[in-house]
JSON list of C-alpha atoms in Angstrom, two decimals:
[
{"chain": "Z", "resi": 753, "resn": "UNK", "atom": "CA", "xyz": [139.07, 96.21, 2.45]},
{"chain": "Z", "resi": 754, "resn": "UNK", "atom": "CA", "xyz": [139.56, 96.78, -0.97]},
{"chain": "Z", "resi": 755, "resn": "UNK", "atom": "CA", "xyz": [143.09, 95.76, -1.12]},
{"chain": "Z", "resi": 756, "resn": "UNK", "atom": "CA", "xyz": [143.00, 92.67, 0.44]},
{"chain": "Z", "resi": 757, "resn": "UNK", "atom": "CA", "xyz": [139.85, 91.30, -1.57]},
{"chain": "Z", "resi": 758, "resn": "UNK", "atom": "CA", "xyz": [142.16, 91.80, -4.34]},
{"chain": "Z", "resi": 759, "resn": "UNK", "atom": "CA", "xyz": [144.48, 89.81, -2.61]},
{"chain": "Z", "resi": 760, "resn": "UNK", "atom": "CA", "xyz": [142.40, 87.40, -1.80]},
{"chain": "Z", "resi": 761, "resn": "UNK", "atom": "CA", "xyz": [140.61, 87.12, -5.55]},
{"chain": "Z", "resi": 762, "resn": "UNK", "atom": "CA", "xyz": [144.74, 87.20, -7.15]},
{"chain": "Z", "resi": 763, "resn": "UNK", "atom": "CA", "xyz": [145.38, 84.16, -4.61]},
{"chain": "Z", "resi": 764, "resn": "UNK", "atom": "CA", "xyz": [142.24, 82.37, -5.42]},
{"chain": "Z", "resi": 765, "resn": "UNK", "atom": "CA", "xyz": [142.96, 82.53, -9.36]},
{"chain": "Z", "resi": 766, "resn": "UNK", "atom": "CA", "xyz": [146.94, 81.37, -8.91]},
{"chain": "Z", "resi": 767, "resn": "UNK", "atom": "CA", "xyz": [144.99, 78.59, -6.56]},
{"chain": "Z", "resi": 768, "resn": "UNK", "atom": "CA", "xyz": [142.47, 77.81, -9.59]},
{"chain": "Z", "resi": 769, "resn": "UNK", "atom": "CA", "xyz": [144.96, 77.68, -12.33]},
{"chain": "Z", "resi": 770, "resn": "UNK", "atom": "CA", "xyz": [147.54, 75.34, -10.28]},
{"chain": "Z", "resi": 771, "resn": "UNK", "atom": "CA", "xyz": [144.08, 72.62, -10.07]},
{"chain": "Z", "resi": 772, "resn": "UNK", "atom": "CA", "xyz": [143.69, 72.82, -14.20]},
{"chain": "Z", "resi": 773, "resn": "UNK", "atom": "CA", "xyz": [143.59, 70.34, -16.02]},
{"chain": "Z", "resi": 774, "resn": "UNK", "atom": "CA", "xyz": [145.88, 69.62, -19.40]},
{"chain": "Z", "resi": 775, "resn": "UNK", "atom": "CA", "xyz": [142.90, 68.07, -21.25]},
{"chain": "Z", "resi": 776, "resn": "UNK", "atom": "CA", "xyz": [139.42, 68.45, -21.73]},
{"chain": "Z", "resi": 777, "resn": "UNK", "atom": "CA", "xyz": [138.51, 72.10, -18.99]},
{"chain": "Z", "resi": 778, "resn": "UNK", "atom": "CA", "xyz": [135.10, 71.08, -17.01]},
{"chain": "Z", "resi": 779, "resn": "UNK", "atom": "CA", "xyz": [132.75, 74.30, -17.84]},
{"chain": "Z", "resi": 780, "resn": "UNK", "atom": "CA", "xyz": [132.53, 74.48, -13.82]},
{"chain": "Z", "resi": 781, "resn": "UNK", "atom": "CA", "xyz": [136.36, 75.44, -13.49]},
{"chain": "Z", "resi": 782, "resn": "UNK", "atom": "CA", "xyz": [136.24, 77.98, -16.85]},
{"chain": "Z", "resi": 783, "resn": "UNK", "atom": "CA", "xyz": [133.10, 79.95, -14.78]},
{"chain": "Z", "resi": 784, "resn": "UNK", "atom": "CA", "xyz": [134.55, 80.17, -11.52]},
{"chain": "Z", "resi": 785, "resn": "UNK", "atom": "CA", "xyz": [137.47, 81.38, -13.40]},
{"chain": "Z", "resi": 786, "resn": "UNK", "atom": "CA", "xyz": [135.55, 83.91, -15.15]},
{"chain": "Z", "resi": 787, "resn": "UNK", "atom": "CA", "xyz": [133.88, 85.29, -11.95]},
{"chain": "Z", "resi": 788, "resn": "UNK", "atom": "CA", "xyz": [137.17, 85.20, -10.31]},
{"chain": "Z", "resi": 789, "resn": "UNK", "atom": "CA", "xyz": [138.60, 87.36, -13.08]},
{"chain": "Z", "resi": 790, "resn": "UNK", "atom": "CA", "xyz": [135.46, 89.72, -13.35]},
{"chain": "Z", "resi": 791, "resn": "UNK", "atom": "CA", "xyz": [134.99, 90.38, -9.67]},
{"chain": "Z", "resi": 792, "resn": "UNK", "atom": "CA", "xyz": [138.89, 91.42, -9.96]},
{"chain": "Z", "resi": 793, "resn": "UNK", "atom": "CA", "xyz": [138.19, 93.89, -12.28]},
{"chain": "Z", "resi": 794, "resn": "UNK", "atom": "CA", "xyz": [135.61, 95.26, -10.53]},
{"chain": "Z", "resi": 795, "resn": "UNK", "atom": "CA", "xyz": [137.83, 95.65, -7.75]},
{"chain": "Z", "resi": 796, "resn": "UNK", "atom": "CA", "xyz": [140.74, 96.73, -9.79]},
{"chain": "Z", "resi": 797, "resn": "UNK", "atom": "CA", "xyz": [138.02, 99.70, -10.95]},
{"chain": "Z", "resi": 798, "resn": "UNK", "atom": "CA", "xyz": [137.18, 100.47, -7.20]},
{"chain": "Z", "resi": 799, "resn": "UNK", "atom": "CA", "xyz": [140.86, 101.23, -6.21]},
{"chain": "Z", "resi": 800, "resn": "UNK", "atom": "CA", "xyz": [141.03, 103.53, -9.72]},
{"chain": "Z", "resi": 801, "resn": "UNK", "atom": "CA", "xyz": [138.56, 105.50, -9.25]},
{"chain": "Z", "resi": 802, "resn": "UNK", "atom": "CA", "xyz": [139.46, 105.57, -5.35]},
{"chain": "Z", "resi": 803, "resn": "UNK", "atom": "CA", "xyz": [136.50, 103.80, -4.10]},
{"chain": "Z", "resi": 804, "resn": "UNK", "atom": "CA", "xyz": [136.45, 102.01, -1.13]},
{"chain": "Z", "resi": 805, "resn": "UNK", "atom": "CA", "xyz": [134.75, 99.22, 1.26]},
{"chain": "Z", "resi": 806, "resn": "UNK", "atom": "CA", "xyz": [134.79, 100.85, 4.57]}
]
């Protein structure tokens, strides 16, 4: 399960950066970004220390 959240999260944040804006970020786009990102690493950690979602 692991694995493919990461997928999922990776996909999400390619999706997220092709909708940004040149100019002027809204603050709701720069927090979902930052969860996206965080919630990766905390996956990321999972698979390193060989934790998984069964």
């Amino acid at each position: 399960m692991t694995n493919k959240r990461i997928q999922e999260l990776e996909e999400k944040i390619e999706d997220l950066k092709k909708r940004w804006p040149a100019h002027s970020v809204p603050a709701a786009l720069l927090q979902e970004l930052d969860d996206l990102e965080e919630e990766l690493a905390n996956e990321l950690e999972k698979v390193q220390r060989g934790e998984t979602d069964a």
